[in-house]
Coordinates of C-alpha atoms and ligand atoms in Angstrom, one line a residue:
X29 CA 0.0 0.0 0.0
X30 CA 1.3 3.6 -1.1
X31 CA 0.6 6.4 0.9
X32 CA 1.1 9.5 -0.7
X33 CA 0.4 12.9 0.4
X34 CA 1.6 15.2 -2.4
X35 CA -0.6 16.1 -5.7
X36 CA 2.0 15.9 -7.8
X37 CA 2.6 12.4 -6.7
X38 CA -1.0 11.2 -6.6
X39 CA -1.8 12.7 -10.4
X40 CA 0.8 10.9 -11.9
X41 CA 0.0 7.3 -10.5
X42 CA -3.6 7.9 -11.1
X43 CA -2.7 9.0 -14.9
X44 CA -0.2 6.0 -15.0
X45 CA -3.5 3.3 -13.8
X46 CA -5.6 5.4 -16.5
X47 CA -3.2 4.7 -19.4
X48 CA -2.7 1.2 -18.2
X49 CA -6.4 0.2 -18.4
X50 CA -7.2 -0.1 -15.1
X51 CA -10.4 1.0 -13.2
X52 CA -9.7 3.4 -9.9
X53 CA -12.1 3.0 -7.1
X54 CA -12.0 5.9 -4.6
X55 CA -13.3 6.4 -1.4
X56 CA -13.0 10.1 0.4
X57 CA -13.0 10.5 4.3
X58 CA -12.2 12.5 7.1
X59 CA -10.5 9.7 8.4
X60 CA -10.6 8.2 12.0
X61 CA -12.0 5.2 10.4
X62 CA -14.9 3.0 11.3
X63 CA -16.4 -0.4 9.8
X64 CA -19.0 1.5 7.8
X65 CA -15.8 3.6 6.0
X66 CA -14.0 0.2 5.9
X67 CA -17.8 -1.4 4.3
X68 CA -16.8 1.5 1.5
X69 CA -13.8 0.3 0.5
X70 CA -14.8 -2.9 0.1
X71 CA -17.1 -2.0 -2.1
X72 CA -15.0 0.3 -3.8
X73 CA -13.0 -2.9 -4.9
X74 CA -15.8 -5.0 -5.8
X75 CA -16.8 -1.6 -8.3
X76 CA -12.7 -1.5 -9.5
X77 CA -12.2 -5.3 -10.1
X78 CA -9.4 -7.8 -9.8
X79 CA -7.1 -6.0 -11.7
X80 CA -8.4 -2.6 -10.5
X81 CA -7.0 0.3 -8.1
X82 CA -8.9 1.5 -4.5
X83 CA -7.5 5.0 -3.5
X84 CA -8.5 6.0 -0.1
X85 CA -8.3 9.8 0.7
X86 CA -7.4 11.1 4.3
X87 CA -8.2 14.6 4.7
X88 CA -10.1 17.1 7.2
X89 CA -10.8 19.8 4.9
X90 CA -11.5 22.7 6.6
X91 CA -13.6 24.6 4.1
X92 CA -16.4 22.4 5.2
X93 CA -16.4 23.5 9.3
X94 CA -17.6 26.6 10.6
X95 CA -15.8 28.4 12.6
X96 CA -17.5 27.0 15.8
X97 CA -17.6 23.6 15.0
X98 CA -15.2 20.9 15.7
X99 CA -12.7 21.0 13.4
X100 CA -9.8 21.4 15.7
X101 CA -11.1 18.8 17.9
X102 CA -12.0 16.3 15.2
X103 CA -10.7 13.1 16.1
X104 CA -7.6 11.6 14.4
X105 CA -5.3 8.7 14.1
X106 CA -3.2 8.1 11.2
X107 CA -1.7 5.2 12.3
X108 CA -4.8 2.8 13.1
X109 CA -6.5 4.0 9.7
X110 CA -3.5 2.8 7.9
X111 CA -2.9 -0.1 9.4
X112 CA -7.3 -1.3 8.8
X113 CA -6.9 0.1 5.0
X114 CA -3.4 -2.3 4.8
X115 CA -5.6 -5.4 5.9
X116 CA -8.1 -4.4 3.1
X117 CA -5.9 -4.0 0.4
X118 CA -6.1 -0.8 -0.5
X119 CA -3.4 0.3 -3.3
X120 CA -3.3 3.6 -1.9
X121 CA -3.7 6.3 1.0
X122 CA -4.3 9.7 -0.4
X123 CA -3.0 11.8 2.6
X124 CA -2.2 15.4 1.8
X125 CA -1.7 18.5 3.9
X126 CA -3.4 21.1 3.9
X127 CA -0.5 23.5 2.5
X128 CA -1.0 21.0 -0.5
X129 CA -4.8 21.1 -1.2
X130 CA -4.9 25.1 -0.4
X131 CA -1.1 26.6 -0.8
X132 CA -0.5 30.3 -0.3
X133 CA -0.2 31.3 -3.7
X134 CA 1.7 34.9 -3.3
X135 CA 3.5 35.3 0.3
X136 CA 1.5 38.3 0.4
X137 CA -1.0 37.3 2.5
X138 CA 0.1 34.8 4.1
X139 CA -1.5 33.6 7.8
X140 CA 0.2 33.1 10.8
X141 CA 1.3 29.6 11.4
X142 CA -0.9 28.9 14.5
X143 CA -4.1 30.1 12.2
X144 CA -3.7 27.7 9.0
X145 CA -6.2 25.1 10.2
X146 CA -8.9 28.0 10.6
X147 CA -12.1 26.8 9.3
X148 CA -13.9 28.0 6.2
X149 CA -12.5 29.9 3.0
X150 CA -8.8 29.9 2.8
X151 CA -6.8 32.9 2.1
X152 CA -5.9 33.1 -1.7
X153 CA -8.9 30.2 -3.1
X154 CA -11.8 31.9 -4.8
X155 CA -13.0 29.2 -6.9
X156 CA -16.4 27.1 -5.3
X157 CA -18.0 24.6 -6.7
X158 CA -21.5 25.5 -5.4
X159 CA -24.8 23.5 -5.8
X160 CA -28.1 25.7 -4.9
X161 CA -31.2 23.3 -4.5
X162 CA -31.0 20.5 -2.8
X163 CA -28.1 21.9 -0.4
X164 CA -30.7 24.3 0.9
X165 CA -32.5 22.4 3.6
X166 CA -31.7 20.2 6.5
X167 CA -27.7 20.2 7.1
X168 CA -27.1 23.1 4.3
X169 CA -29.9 24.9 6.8
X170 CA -27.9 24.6 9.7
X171 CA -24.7 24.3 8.3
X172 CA -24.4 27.4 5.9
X173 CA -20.8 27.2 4.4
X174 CA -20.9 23.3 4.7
X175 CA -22.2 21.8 1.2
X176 CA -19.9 24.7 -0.5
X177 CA -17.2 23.0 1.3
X178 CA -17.6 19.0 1.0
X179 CA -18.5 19.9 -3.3
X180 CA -15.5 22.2 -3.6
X181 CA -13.5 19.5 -2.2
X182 CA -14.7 16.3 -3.8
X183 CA -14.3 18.0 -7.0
X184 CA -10.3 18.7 -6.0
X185 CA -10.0 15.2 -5.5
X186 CA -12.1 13.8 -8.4
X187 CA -8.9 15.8 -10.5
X188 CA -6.3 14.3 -8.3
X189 CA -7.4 10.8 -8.0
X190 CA -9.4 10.9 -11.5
X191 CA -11.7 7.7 -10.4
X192 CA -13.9 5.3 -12.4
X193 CA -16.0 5.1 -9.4
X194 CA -16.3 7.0 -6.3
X195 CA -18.3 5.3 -3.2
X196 CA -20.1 7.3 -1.0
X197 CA -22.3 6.7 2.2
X198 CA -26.3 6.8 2.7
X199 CA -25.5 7.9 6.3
X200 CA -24.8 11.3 4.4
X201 CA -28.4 11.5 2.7
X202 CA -28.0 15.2 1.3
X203 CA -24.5 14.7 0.8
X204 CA -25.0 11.9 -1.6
X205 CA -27.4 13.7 -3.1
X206 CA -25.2 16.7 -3.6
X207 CA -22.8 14.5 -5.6
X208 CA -24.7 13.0 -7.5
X209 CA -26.0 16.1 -8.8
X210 CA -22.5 18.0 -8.8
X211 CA -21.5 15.3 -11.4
X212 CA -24.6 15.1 -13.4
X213 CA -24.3 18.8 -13.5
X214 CA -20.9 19.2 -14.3
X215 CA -20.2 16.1 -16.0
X216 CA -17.8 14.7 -13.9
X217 CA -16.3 11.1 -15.5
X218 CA -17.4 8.9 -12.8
X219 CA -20.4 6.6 -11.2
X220 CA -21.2 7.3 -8.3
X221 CA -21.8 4.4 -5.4
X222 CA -23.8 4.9 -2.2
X223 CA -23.2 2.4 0.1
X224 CA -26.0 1.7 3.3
X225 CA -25.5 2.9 6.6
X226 CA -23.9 0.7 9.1
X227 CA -25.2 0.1 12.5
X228 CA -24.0 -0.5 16.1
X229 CA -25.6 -3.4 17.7
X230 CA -28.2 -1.0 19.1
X231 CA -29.1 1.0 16.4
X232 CA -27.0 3.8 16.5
X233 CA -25.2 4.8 12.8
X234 CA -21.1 4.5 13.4
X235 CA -19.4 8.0 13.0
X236 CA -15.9 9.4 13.7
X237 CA -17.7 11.8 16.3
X238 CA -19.0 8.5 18.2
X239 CA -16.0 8.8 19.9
X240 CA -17.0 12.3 21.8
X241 CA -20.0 10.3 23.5
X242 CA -18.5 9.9 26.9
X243 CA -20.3 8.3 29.9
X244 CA -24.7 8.2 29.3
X245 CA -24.3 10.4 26.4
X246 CA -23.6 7.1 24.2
X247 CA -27.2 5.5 25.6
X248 CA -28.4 8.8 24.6
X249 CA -27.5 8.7 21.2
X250 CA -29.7 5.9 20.5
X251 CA -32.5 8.5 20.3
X252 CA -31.7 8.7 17.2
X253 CA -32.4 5.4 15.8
X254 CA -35.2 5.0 18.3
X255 CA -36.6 8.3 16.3
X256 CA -36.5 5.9 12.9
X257 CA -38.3 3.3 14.6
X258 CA -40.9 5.1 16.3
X259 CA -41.8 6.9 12.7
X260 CA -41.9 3.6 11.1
X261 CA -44.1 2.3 14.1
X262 CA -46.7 5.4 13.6
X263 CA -46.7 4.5 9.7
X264 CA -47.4 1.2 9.9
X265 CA -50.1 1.6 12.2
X266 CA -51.7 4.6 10.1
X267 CA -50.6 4.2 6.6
X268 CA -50.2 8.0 6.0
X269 CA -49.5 10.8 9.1
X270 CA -49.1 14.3 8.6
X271 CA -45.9 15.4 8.9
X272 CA -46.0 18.0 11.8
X273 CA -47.7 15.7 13.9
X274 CA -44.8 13.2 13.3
X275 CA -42.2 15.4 13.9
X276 CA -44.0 17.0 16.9
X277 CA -44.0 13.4 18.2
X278 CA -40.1 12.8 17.6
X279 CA -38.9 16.2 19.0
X280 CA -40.3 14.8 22.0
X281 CA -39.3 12.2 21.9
X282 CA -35.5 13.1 21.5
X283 CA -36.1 15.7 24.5
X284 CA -37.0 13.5 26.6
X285 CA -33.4 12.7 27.0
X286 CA -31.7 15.2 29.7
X287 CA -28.9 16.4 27.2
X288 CA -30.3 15.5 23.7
X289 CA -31.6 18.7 21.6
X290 CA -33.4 18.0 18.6
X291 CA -31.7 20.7 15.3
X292 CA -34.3 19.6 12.8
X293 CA -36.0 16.5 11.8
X294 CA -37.5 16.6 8.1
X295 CA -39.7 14.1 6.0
X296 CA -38.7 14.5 2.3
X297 CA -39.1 12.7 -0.6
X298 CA -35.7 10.7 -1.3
X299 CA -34.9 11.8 -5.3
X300 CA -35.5 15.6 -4.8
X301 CA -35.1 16.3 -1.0
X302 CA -38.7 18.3 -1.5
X303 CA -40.3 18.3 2.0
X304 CA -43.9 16.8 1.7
X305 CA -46.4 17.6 4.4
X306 CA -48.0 13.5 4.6
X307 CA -46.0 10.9 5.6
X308 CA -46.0 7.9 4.0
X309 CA -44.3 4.5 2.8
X310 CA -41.3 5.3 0.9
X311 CA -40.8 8.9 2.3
X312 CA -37.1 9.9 3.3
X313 CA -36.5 10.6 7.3
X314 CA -33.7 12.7 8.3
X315 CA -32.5 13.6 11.9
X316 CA -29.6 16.3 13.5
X317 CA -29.5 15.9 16.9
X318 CA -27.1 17.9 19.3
X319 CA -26.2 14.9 22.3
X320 CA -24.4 16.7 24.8
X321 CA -21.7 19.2 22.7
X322 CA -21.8 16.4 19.7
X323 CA -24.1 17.0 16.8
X324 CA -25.2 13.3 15.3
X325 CA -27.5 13.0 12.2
X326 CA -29.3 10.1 10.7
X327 CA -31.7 9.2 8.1
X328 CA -33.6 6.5 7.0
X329 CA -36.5 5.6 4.6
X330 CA -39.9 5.0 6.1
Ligands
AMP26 P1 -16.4 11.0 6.8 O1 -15.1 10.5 7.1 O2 -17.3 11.2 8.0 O3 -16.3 12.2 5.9 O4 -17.2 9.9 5.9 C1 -16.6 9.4 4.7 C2 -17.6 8.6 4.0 O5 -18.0 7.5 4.8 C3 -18.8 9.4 3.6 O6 -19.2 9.0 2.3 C4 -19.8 8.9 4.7 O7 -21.2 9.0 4.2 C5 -19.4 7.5 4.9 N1 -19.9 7.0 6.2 C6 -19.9 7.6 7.4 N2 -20.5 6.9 8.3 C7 -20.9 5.8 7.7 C8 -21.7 4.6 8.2 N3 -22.1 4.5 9.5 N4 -22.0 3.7 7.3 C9 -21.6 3.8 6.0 N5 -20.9 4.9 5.5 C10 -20.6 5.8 6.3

């Protein structure tokens, strides 16, 4: 397994596969890596083949936090990701830093070395990738800068890995979404993959930020999933429900735990992220949930 962390570097090997004939499977993350990433990759090489490439990038991009989220916080350990891609067989680790994916262009502005993992914009980058629908609800809501982020970013790669297929998961509904459309719209050379959601034991979807739910907050966080299940309860017993009773019902619900605040739950349909106002079979259920200081989502369709 390669690891690489400069563009130059990754270009050339991904240019080198091309000419050879051989199908590149990609999966992006943030790293800190969990079965569900690792359930990615594996599908990302059943997508390349045999004789095919799996790139795995590593990177916390910091145009997708806000300022007051956790981006200096978010958790991190190069070491154990490599060592769980090795056992895969991965070809390679995409790790660059962030002087690589945003450089100072002109040492005119340059920032001070204890501000270059600020979140948001960088200094000196001016060109967005920016999708305007279906990022405009539910995390783009509450996230405002986010979307801009994870597209401008994906696109980067998408030139630096140059992949046959790229393997996304449903645990990020909108996100998928996003992509999808980004590379209808823009005509990006690859098929997009999304992957399900894996579980803990008890229900709740596995996430790098797991790892902040010290002490009760974990038990909490199966509010979450209890949310999915109590909505597919209420629809089986009624067939359709409207959906502010619904998500009256679930707010409560998730505020019934002492440090649980629900952000926003939303009932959409699952193509075009349009909220609809009756619930029923085959409706999309999305969930953001602040446990504690950790914000969780989920989603799932009813
Ligand atoms: P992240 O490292 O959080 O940016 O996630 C990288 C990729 O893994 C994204 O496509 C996520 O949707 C996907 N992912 C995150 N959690 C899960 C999960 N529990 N099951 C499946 N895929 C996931």
């Amino acid at each position: 397994m390669q690891i690489v962390s400069s563009i130059a570097a990754m270009q050339r090997a991904a240019k080198k596969w091309r000419r050879a004939g051989r199908r590149i499977g990609f999966v992006p993350t943030m790293g800190y890596l969990h079965d569900g990433h690792l359930s990615l990759v594996k599908r990302a090489r059943q997508a390349a083949g045999k004789n095919g490439r799996v790139v795995v990038s590593i990177y916390v991009n910091p145009m997708q936090f806000a300022p007051a989220e956790d981006l200096a916080q978010y958790p991190r350990d190069l070491k154990r990701d490599l060592k769980l891609l090795r056992a895969l067989g991965v070809d390679m680790v995409f790790t660059p830093g962030d002087a690589e994916m945003y450089p100072v262009l002109d040492g005119g502005d340059r920032p001070p070395p204890a501000k270059r993992r600020q979140a948001g914009a960088p200094q000196n980058f001016s060109t967005y990738v920016v999708e305007e629908k279906l990022s405009q609800g539910m995390e783009g809501a509450s996230r405002p800068v986010h979307f801009r982020g994870v597209a401008t970013i994906v696109a980067k790669l998408f030139n630096l890995v140059l992949p046959d297929v790229a393997v996304f998961g449903q645990k990020d509904f909108q996100q998928a979404a996003i992509i999808r459309r980004m590379v209808r719209d823009l005509n990006f050379p690859v098929e997009i993959v999304v992957a399900p959601t894996l579980r803990e034991a008890d229900g709740l979807a596995m996430s790098s930020r797991n790892k902040y739910l010290t002490g009760d907050l974990r038990r909490q966080a199966t509010v979450l999933w209890r949310a999915i299940q109590t909505a597919r309860a209420a629809l089986k017993k009624s067939g359709t429900v409207p959906a502010a009773k619904l998500k009256a019902e679930l707010k409560k619900l998730v505020e019934s735990e002492p440090d649980a605040r629900l952000d926003y739950v939303e009932f959409f349909e699952p193509d075009t992220l349009a909220p609809v106002a009756k619930v029923t079979r085959g409706t999309q259920l999305a969930l953001a949930v602040f446990v504690g200081r950790t914000r969780l989502i989920d989603n799932a369709p009813l």
